[in-house]
Amino acid sequence: MPVLAGLLANAGWRRLFAAQVAALVGTGLTTVALALLAYDLAGGDAGRVLGIALALKMVAYVGIAPIAGAYAARLPRKPFLVALDLARAGAVFCLPLVTEVWQIYLLILWLNACSAGFTPTFQATIPEIVPDPAQYSRALSASRLAYDLENLLSPALAAGALMLLSYDALFVANGVGFLASAALILGVGLPGARAGAAGGAWRRTGDGLRAYLAVPELRAVWLLYFAVAAAGALVIVDTVLYVREWLGRGEVAVALAFAASGAGSMLAALALPRWLDRAHERRPMLVGGLLLAVGVAAVAAWQPGFAGLLALWFALGVGLSLVQTPVGRLLTRHSTEADRPALFAAQFALSHACWLAGYPLAGVLASAAGLATAMWVLAAMAAAAAFASWRVWPRADAGG
């Protein structure tokens, strides 16, 4: 695979990538299982339950990620990541025991508080393991592919598993994935604690956010993430309602719809390295934002059958990957090794603040005002975000 060319010779990167795949495939299984659990507990009100649960996920991300990024420079990277993997495994092992909606909310908050510390620290580690710029671009695409396995391979595995097992088994598989991730990270040589970081952790938390917002192209990226959140929330929250309630199809069809979005995202991630070899990140990311705005509007206007839904979910997956895959290159360009964890954490928190807007619109608004209304509001959000990002992003950064 061209994306992996040269990277496989790097033993540290191989283990990190395998750890990411193990954790994310399991997380994708939980995404499907959580939607089905919400439907079992709340029926037609599942969108509200799922929307609130995922909004709590974003609260954890927005509130904890910048603080975790500030502390990450002072903590030994390996035990920090392993401990968070073990805590995440504990959370998902508890999900099969859930009998009340409030228990979903509590466990989702626990799980994602741990992820808020893990993910930006993990992302900031990759450029230290893969310092060559060309190889790092490919490492980012490979990392994006791993995230896409959550949307493609996991739903496909879930569809097969649901033919034989209950969805509770998917939660258990996710727990095993986190344990495998922890074991793999134990075998990687990672940076230790840095004693010389200037200022306290709370000061560095603010410094990371201020440094991010001081860069015009990163401000444009943040705006673009509102389009990502609108389209992503539509897919993640409303797929189960659209497929089960509007189309009257079963659990396997829900998993296939998630897989269609993942397939589009994976295809875009495979194609991006060659595009980025010739162009600045501005062009593919703005094209992705436009595709998200058009795609969400098309869903709202057309309200397609199952085949049309699969096609539009595929297109939204392409747009999601075009926006999200190149972000690491921009963050690395505007950071040093010392402040990189804080800048990645700022990106993580600010981008997920956008999701904090998207999830309630897709879930709570759909429950209160109807799915059609929610889709049109999400379409307006995506369009406004794509246009604002295009206006804010300086053309000079794109090489003219």
GROMACS .gro file of C-alpha atoms in nm:
model
  400
    1MET     CA    1   0.000   0.000   0.000
    2PRO     CA    2   0.162   0.333  -0.105
    3VAL     CA    3   0.052   0.511   0.214
    4LEU     CA    4   0.254   0.264   0.423
    5ALA     CA    5   0.563   0.266   0.201
    6GLY     CA    6   0.871   0.319   0.417
    7LEU     CA    7   0.675   0.342   0.742
    8LEU     CA    8   0.674  -0.030   0.809
    9ALA     CA    9   1.052  -0.021   0.861
   10ASN     CA   10   0.993   0.196   1.169
   11ALA     CA   11   0.928  -0.051   1.453
   12GLY     CA   12   0.798   0.216   1.690
   13TRP     CA   13   0.548   0.342   1.438
   14ARG     CA   14   0.434  -0.013   1.355
   15ARG     CA   15   0.344  -0.078   1.717
   16LEU     CA   16   0.172   0.258   1.761
   17PHE     CA   17  -0.029   0.204   1.444
   18ALA     CA   18  -0.130  -0.147   1.552
   19ALA     CA   19  -0.234  -0.010   1.892
   20GLN     CA   20  -0.445   0.256   1.724
   21VAL     CA   21  -0.614   0.001   1.498
   22ALA     CA   22  -0.689  -0.233   1.790
   23ALA     CA   23  -0.847   0.046   1.995
   24LEU     CA   24  -1.040   0.207   1.711
   25VAL     CA   25  -1.187  -0.109   1.561
   26GLY     CA   26  -1.325  -0.184   1.906
   27THR     CA   27  -1.454   0.171   1.941
   28GLY     CA   28  -1.637   0.134   1.611
   29LEU     CA   29  -1.810  -0.178   1.744
   30THR     CA   30  -1.920   0.025   2.047
   31THR     CA   31  -2.059   0.301   1.821
   32VAL     CA   32  -2.294   0.048   1.657
   33ALA     CA   33  -2.376  -0.128   1.985
   34LEU     CA   34  -2.446   0.202   2.166
   35ALA     CA   35  -2.695   0.308   1.898
   36LEU     CA   36  -2.876  -0.026   1.933
   37LEU     CA   37  -2.866  -0.011   2.314
   38ALA     CA   38  -3.017   0.339   2.303
   39TYR     CA   39  -3.290   0.213   2.068
   40ASP     CA   40  -3.369  -0.078   2.303
   41LEU     CA   41  -3.393   0.149   2.607
   42ALA     CA   42  -3.567   0.447   2.446
   43GLY     CA   43  -3.726   0.328   2.120
   44GLY     CA   44  -3.818   0.619   1.894
   45ASP     CA   45  -3.651   0.856   2.143
   46ALA     CA   46  -3.314   0.690   2.080
   47GLY     CA   47  -3.186   0.994   1.890
   48ARG     CA   48  -3.229   1.214   2.197
   49VAL     CA   49  -3.053   0.960   2.422
   50LEU     CA   50  -2.769   0.914   2.175
   51GLY     CA   51  -2.738   1.287   2.114
   52ILE     CA   52  -2.711   1.362   2.487
   53ALA     CA   53  -2.464   1.076   2.542
   54LEU     CA   54  -2.240   1.201   2.263
   55ALA     CA   55  -2.275   1.561   2.380
   56LEU     CA   56  -2.141   1.443   2.717
   57LYS     CA   57  -1.854   1.285   2.526
   58MET     CA   58  -1.775   1.625   2.379
   59VAL     CA   59  -1.799   1.795   2.720
   60ALA     CA   60  -1.529   1.557   2.839
   61TYR     CA   61  -1.318   1.624   2.531
   62VAL     CA   62  -1.348   2.002   2.545
   63GLY     CA   63  -1.294   2.028   2.919
   64ILE     CA   64  -1.019   1.771   2.971
   65ALA     CA   65  -0.810   1.760   2.650
   66PRO     CA   66  -0.633   2.098   2.691
   67ILE     CA   67  -0.547   2.017   3.055
   68ALA     CA   68  -0.423   1.670   2.959
   69GLY     CA   69  -0.213   1.822   2.680
   70ALA     CA   70  -0.056   2.065   2.925
   71TYR     CA   71   0.034   1.786   3.168
   72ALA     CA   72   0.147   1.544   2.894
   73ALA     CA   73   0.483   1.718   2.854
   74ARG     CA   74   0.558   1.655   3.221
   75LEU     CA   75   0.441   1.294   3.237
   76PRO     CA   76   0.623   0.983   3.110
   77ARG     CA   77   0.432   0.917   2.788
   78LYS     CA   78   0.416   0.534   2.801
   79PRO     CA   79   0.262   0.475   3.147
   80PHE     CA   80   0.023   0.767   3.088
   81LEU     CA   81  -0.114   0.613   2.766
   82VAL     CA   82  -0.125   0.258   2.906
   83ALA     CA   83  -0.314   0.367   3.219
   84LEU     CA   84  -0.574   0.548   3.008
   85ASP     CA   85  -0.619   0.241   2.785
   86LEU     CA   86  -0.682   0.026   3.092
   87ALA     CA   87  -0.935   0.276   3.228
   88ARG     CA   88  -1.116   0.282   2.892
   89ALA     CA   89  -1.132  -0.097   2.891
   90GLY     CA   90  -1.296  -0.089   3.233
   91ALA     CA   91  -1.563   0.153   3.111
   92VAL     CA   92  -1.671  -0.051   2.807
   93PHE     CA   93  -1.669  -0.377   3.003
   94CYS     CA   94  -1.941  -0.216   3.218
   95LEU     CA   95  -2.168  -0.119   2.925
   96PRO     CA   96  -2.330  -0.467   2.887
   97LEU     CA   97  -2.458  -0.428   3.244
   98VAL     CA   98  -2.653  -0.109   3.166
   99THR     CA   99  -3.028  -0.114   3.234
  100GLU     CA  100  -3.104   0.260   3.265
  101VAL     CA  101  -3.038   0.557   3.039
  102TRP     CA  102  -2.850   0.750   3.312
  103GLN     CA  103  -2.599   0.465   3.330
  104ILE     CA  104  -2.519   0.517   2.961
  105TYR     CA  105  -2.449   0.883   3.029
  106LEU     CA  106  -2.219   0.807   3.324
  107LEU     CA  107  -2.013   0.543   3.142
  108ILE     CA  108  -1.982   0.750   2.826
  109LEU     CA  109  -1.852   1.041   3.035
  110TRP     CA  110  -1.595   0.812   3.203
  111LEU     CA  111  -1.486   0.650   2.877
  112ASN     CA  112  -1.436   0.977   2.695
  113ALA     CA  113  -1.269   1.159   2.981
  114CYS     CA  114  -0.998   0.896   2.940
  115SER     CA  115  -0.999   0.933   2.561
  116ALA     CA  116  -0.965   1.311   2.598
  117GLY     CA  117  -0.631   1.252   2.766
  118PHE     CA  118  -0.522   0.967   2.541
  119THR     CA  119  -0.593   1.088   2.188
  120PRO     CA  120  -0.408   1.424   2.168
  121THR     CA  121  -0.111   1.279   2.358
  122PHE     CA  122  -0.100   0.986   2.115
  123GLN     CA  123  -0.126   1.219   1.813
  124ALA     CA  124   0.152   1.445   1.943
  125THR     CA  125   0.376   1.138   1.979
  126ILE     CA  126   0.362   1.041   1.610
  127PRO     CA  127   0.589   1.322   1.476
  128GLU     CA  128   0.847   1.228   1.739
  129ILE     CA  129   0.846   0.866   1.622
  130VAL     CA  130   0.830   0.966   1.250
  131PRO     CA  131   1.035   1.289   1.220
  132ASP     CA  132   1.080   1.289   0.838
  133PRO     CA  133   0.820   1.533   0.690
  134ALA     CA  134   0.733   1.319   0.385
  135GLN     CA  135   0.695   1.005   0.595
  136TYR     CA  136   0.498   1.198   0.855
  137SER     CA  137   0.242   1.298   0.589
  138ARG     CA  138   0.199   0.929   0.512
  139ALA     CA  139   0.182   0.846   0.881
  140LEU     CA  140  -0.105   1.097   0.913
  141SER     CA  141  -0.291   0.932   0.626
  142ALA     CA  142  -0.231   0.591   0.780
  143SER     CA  143  -0.359   0.726   1.111
  144ARG     CA  144  -0.666   0.858   0.931
  145LEU     CA  145  -0.715   0.513   0.779
  146ALA     CA  146  -0.711   0.368   1.129
  147TYR     CA  147  -0.987   0.609   1.229
  148ASP     CA  148  -1.177   0.505   0.920
  149LEU     CA  149  -1.161   0.142   1.027
  150GLU     CA  150  -1.389   0.257   1.309
  151ASN     CA  151  -1.642   0.354   1.040
  152LEU     CA  152  -1.584   0.078   0.784
  153LEU     CA  153  -1.437  -0.244   0.919
  154SER     CA  154  -1.604  -0.218   1.259
  155PRO     CA  155  -1.960  -0.188   1.123
  156ALA     CA  156  -1.890  -0.472   0.881
  157LEU     CA  157  -1.765  -0.688   1.168
  158ALA     CA  158  -2.063  -0.574   1.374
  159ALA     CA  159  -2.304  -0.675   1.097
  160GLY     CA  160  -2.153  -1.025   1.091
  161ALA     CA  161  -2.143  -1.056   1.469
  162LEU     CA  162  -2.504  -0.942   1.509
  163MET     CA  163  -2.618  -1.235   1.298
  164LEU     CA  164  -2.488  -1.469   1.571
  165LEU     CA  165  -2.449  -1.266   1.892
  166SER     CA  166  -2.618  -0.989   2.087
  167TYR     CA  167  -2.474  -0.640   2.070
  168ASP     CA  168  -2.339  -0.681   2.425
  169ALA     CA  169  -2.058  -0.890   2.272
  170LEU     CA  170  -1.950  -0.581   2.076
  171PHE     CA  171  -1.883  -0.392   2.400
  172VAL     CA  172  -1.670  -0.681   2.528
  173ALA     CA  173  -1.473  -0.682   2.201
  174ASN     CA  174  -1.403  -0.311   2.245
  175GLY     CA  175  -1.265  -0.376   2.593
  176VAL     CA  176  -1.033  -0.642   2.452
  177GLY     CA  177  -0.921  -0.392   2.188
  178PHE     CA  178  -0.819  -0.140   2.455
  179LEU     CA  179  -0.624  -0.409   2.640
  180ALA     CA  180  -0.443  -0.501   2.317
  181SER     CA  181  -0.361  -0.133   2.258
  182ALA     CA  182  -0.209  -0.106   2.606
  183ALA     CA  183   0.004  -0.416   2.548
  184LEU     CA  184   0.136  -0.283   2.216
  185ILE     CA  185   0.222   0.060   2.358
  186LEU     CA  186   0.426  -0.111   2.631
  187GLY     CA  187   0.665  -0.228   2.357
  188VAL     CA  188   0.732   0.122   2.213
  189GLY     CA  189   1.011   0.356   2.325
  190LEU     CA  190   0.828   0.683   2.398
  191PRO     CA  191   0.946   1.019   2.535
  192GLY     CA  192   0.977   1.047   2.911
  193ALA     CA  193   0.871   1.337   3.127
  194ARG     CA  194   1.010   1.680   3.031
  195ALA     CA  195   1.126   1.871   3.336
  196GLY     CA  196   1.190   2.201   3.161
  197ALA     CA  197   0.844   2.299   3.040
  198ALA     CA  198   0.790   2.666   3.122
  199GLY     CA  199   0.510   2.766   3.356
  200GLY     CA  200   0.247   2.558   3.529
  201ALA     CA  201   0.011   2.316   3.361
  202TRP     CA  202  -0.282   2.558   3.381
  203ARG     CA  203  -0.076   2.832   3.219
  204ARG     CA  204   0.034   2.597   2.941
  205THR     CA  205  -0.331   2.498   2.890
  206GLY     CA  206  -0.413   2.859   2.805
  207ASP     CA  207  -0.093   2.898   2.605
  208GLY     CA  208  -0.190   2.608   2.380
  209LEU     CA  209  -0.532   2.756   2.306
  210ARG     CA  210  -0.390   3.104   2.249
  211ALA     CA  211  -0.115   2.973   2.021
  212TYR     CA  212  -0.372   2.784   1.814
  213LEU     CA  213  -0.610   3.078   1.774
  214ALA     CA  214  -0.324   3.316   1.687
  215VAL     CA  215  -0.267   3.134   1.354
  216PRO     CA  216  -0.513   3.239   1.077
  217GLU     CA  217  -0.509   2.904   0.896
  218LEU     CA  218  -0.578   2.718   1.221
  219ARG     CA  219  -0.871   2.949   1.290
  220ALA     CA  220  -1.000   2.855   0.945
  221VAL     CA  221  -0.955   2.487   1.028
  222TRP     CA  222  -1.159   2.536   1.345
  223LEU     CA  223  -1.441   2.693   1.146
  224LEU     CA  224  -1.427   2.404   0.902
  225TYR     CA  225  -1.480   2.162   1.189
  226PHE     CA  226  -1.832   2.297   1.235
  227ALA     CA  227  -1.908   2.143   0.894
  228VAL     CA  228  -1.737   1.822   1.005
  229ALA     CA  229  -1.952   1.819   1.319
  230ALA     CA  230  -2.275   1.879   1.127
  231ALA     CA  231  -2.215   1.598   0.880
  232GLY     CA  232  -2.057   1.362   1.132
  233ALA     CA  233  -2.336   1.408   1.385
  234LEU     CA  234  -2.595   1.338   1.116
  235VAL     CA  235  -2.423   1.009   1.035
  236ILE     CA  236  -2.344   0.898   1.390
  237VAL     CA  237  -2.664   1.004   1.568
  238ASP     CA  238  -2.936   0.983   1.305
  239THR     CA  239  -2.839   0.675   1.104
  240VAL     CA  240  -3.018   0.443   1.347
  241LEU     CA  241  -3.336   0.656   1.336
  242TYR     CA  242  -3.330   0.699   0.959
  243VAL     CA  243  -3.272   0.329   0.891
  244ARG     CA  244  -3.491   0.180   1.164
  245GLU     CA  245  -3.777   0.431   1.181
  246TRP     CA  246  -3.798   0.589   0.833
  247LEU     CA  247  -3.686   0.294   0.622
  248GLY     CA  248  -3.805   0.013   0.850
  249ARG     CA  249  -3.484  -0.189   0.818
  250GLY     CA  250  -3.297  -0.392   1.078
  251GLU     CA  251  -2.970  -0.386   1.273
  252VAL     CA  252  -2.753  -0.515   0.988
  253ALA     CA  253  -2.869  -0.228   0.764
  254VAL     CA  254  -2.764   0.019   1.036
  255ALA     CA  255  -2.415  -0.132   1.037
  256LEU     CA  256  -2.397  -0.120   0.655
  257ALA     CA  257  -2.490   0.249   0.652
  258PHE     CA  258  -2.205   0.326   0.894
  259ALA     CA  259  -1.974   0.119   0.673
  260ALA     CA  260  -2.065   0.325   0.364
  261SER     CA  261  -1.945   0.643   0.534
  262GLY     CA  262  -1.626   0.468   0.642
  263ALA     CA  263  -1.561   0.345   0.287
  264GLY     CA  264  -1.573   0.700   0.150
  265SER     CA  265  -1.345   0.827   0.423
  266MET     CA  266  -1.093   0.549   0.365
  267LEU     CA  267  -1.084   0.608  -0.011
  268ALA     CA  268  -1.011   0.977   0.043
  269ALA     CA  269  -0.738   0.903   0.298
  270LEU     CA  270  -0.567   0.668   0.051
  271ALA     CA  271  -0.571   0.932  -0.223
  272LEU     CA  272  -0.465   1.229  -0.012
  273PRO     CA  273  -0.086   1.176   0.023
  274ARG     CA  274  -0.026   1.226  -0.350
  275TRP     CA  275  -0.253   1.531  -0.355
  276LEU     CA  276  -0.069   1.679  -0.055
  277ASP     CA  277   0.265   1.618  -0.227
  278ARG     CA  278   0.152   1.870  -0.492
  279ALA     CA  279  -0.073   2.110  -0.301
  280HIS     CA  280  -0.111   2.298   0.025
  281GLU     CA  281  -0.364   2.159   0.272
  282ARG     CA  282  -0.603   2.449   0.204
  283ARG     CA  283  -0.736   2.309  -0.123
  284PRO     CA  284  -0.837   1.954  -0.021
  285MET     CA  285  -0.971   2.072   0.312
  286LEU     CA  286  -1.195   2.340   0.158
  287VAL     CA  287  -1.312   2.093  -0.109
  288GLY     CA  288  -1.401   1.856   0.175
  289GLY     CA  289  -1.597   2.128   0.353
  290LEU     CA  290  -1.793   2.204   0.036
  291LEU     CA  291  -1.871   1.835  -0.011
  292LEU     CA  292  -1.999   1.811   0.346
  293ALA     CA  293  -2.228   2.114   0.301
  294VAL     CA  294  -2.369   1.986  -0.028
  295GLY     CA  295  -2.403   1.630   0.102
  296VAL     CA  296  -2.600   1.721   0.415
  297ALA     CA  297  -2.827   1.951   0.213
  298ALA     CA  298  -2.887   1.669  -0.036
  299VAL     CA  299  -2.995   1.433   0.243
  300ALA     CA  300  -3.237   1.693   0.380
  301ALA     CA  301  -3.387   1.776   0.040
  302TRP     CA  302  -3.397   1.427  -0.113
  303GLN     CA  303  -3.466   1.208   0.194
  304PRO     CA  304  -3.341   0.904  -0.001
  305GLY     CA  305  -3.416   0.535   0.018
  306PHE     CA  306  -3.156   0.290   0.143
  307ALA     CA  307  -2.944   0.283  -0.176
  308GLY     CA  308  -2.943   0.663  -0.197
  309LEU     CA  309  -2.857   0.685   0.171
  310LEU     CA  310  -2.554   0.461   0.120
  311ALA     CA  311  -2.435   0.682  -0.169
  312LEU     CA  312  -2.471   1.005   0.029
  313TRP     CA  313  -2.311   0.854   0.340
  314PHE     CA  314  -2.017   0.750   0.118
  315ALA     CA  315  -1.986   1.110  -0.012
  316LEU     CA  316  -1.998   1.249   0.342
  317GLY     CA  317  -1.723   1.005   0.440
  318VAL     CA  318  -1.503   1.144   0.160
  319GLY     CA  319  -1.563   1.500   0.281
  320LEU     CA  320  -1.491   1.411   0.644
  321SER     CA  321  -1.156   1.258   0.551
  322LEU     CA  322  -1.052   1.545   0.321
  323VAL     CA  323  -1.096   1.789   0.609
  324GLN     CA  324  -0.956   1.586   0.897
  325THR     CA  325  -0.660   1.397   0.752
  326PRO     CA  326  -0.423   1.692   0.680
  327VAL     CA  327  -0.472   1.872   1.012
  328GLY     CA  328  -0.170   1.710   1.179
  329ARG     CA  329   0.060   1.858   0.913
  330LEU     CA  330  -0.062   2.208   0.992
  331LEU     CA  331  -0.027   2.160   1.367
  332THR     CA  332   0.325   2.020   1.331
  333ARG     CA  333   0.429   2.311   1.107
  334HIS     CA  334   0.316   2.563   1.369
  335SER     CA  335   0.463   2.392   1.676
  336THR     CA  336   0.790   2.282   1.832
  337GLU     CA  337   0.855   1.951   2.002
  338ALA     CA  338   0.811   2.114   2.343
  339ASP     CA  339   0.472   2.278   2.279
  340ARG     CA  340   0.333   2.018   2.036
  341PRO     CA  341   0.124   1.823   2.292
  342ALA     CA  342  -0.046   2.145   2.404
  343LEU     CA  343  -0.122   2.254   2.045
  344PHE     CA  344  -0.260   1.911   1.952
  345ALA     CA  345  -0.469   1.919   2.269
  346ALA     CA  346  -0.602   2.265   2.174
  347GLN     CA  347  -0.701   2.132   1.831
  348PHE     CA  348  -0.867   1.833   1.995
  349ALA     CA  349  -1.065   2.049   2.238
  350LEU     CA  350  -1.168   2.321   1.991
  351SER     CA  351  -1.269   2.076   1.719
  352HIS     CA  352  -1.479   1.879   1.964
  353ALA     CA  353  -1.646   2.199   2.082
  354CYS     CA  354  -1.793   2.198   1.732
  355TRP     CA  355  -1.923   1.846   1.788
  356LEU     CA  356  -2.078   1.969   2.111
  357ALA     CA  357  -2.299   2.185   1.888
  358GLY     CA  358  -2.360   1.914   1.627
  359TYR     CA  359  -2.466   1.625   1.847
  360PRO     CA  360  -2.758   1.797   2.025
  361LEU     CA  361  -2.882   1.932   1.692
  362ALA     CA  362  -2.877   1.585   1.542
  363GLY     CA  363  -3.026   1.415   1.849
  364VAL     CA  364  -3.228   1.642   2.074
  365LEU     CA  365  -3.358   1.864   1.792
  366ALA     CA  366  -3.453   1.558   1.585
  367SER     CA  367  -3.652   1.428   1.882
  368ALA     CA  368  -3.820   1.762   1.955
  369ALA     CA  369  -3.886   1.899   1.605
  370GLY     CA  370  -3.846   1.600   1.375
  371LEU     CA  371  -3.559   1.448   1.181
  372ALA     CA  372  -3.628   1.655   0.867
  373THR     CA  373  -3.597   1.982   1.061
  374ALA     CA  374  -3.275   1.867   1.225
  375MET     CA  375  -3.126   1.776   0.887
  376TRP     CA  376  -3.198   2.121   0.744
  377VAL     CA  377  -3.044   2.294   1.047
  378LEU     CA  378  -2.733   2.075   1.014
  379ALA     CA  379  -2.716   2.158   0.642
  380ALA     CA  380  -2.724   2.531   0.722
  381MET     CA  381  -2.452   2.485   0.983
  382ALA     CA  382  -2.227   2.298   0.739
  383ALA     CA  383  -2.277   2.555   0.463
  384ALA     CA  384  -2.206   2.853   0.692
  385ALA     CA  385  -1.893   2.684   0.827
  386ALA     CA  386  -1.753   2.598   0.483
  387PHE     CA  387  -1.810   2.953   0.357
  388ALA     CA  388  -1.660   3.117   0.668
  389SER     CA  389  -1.350   2.896   0.650
  390TRP     CA  390  -1.297   2.985   0.285
  391ARG     CA  391  -1.315   3.356   0.371
  392VAL     CA  392  -1.082   3.333   0.675
  393TRP     CA  393  -0.810   3.105   0.534
  394PRO     CA  394  -0.539   3.328   0.378
  395ARG     CA  395  -0.471   3.249   0.013
  396ALA     CA  396  -0.102   3.321   0.065
  397ASP     CA  397  -0.080   3.005   0.280
  398ALA     CA  398  -0.192   2.805  -0.019
  399GLY     CA  399   0.099   2.919  -0.228
  400GLY     CA  400  -0.117   3.167  -0.415
   0.00000   0.00000   0.00000
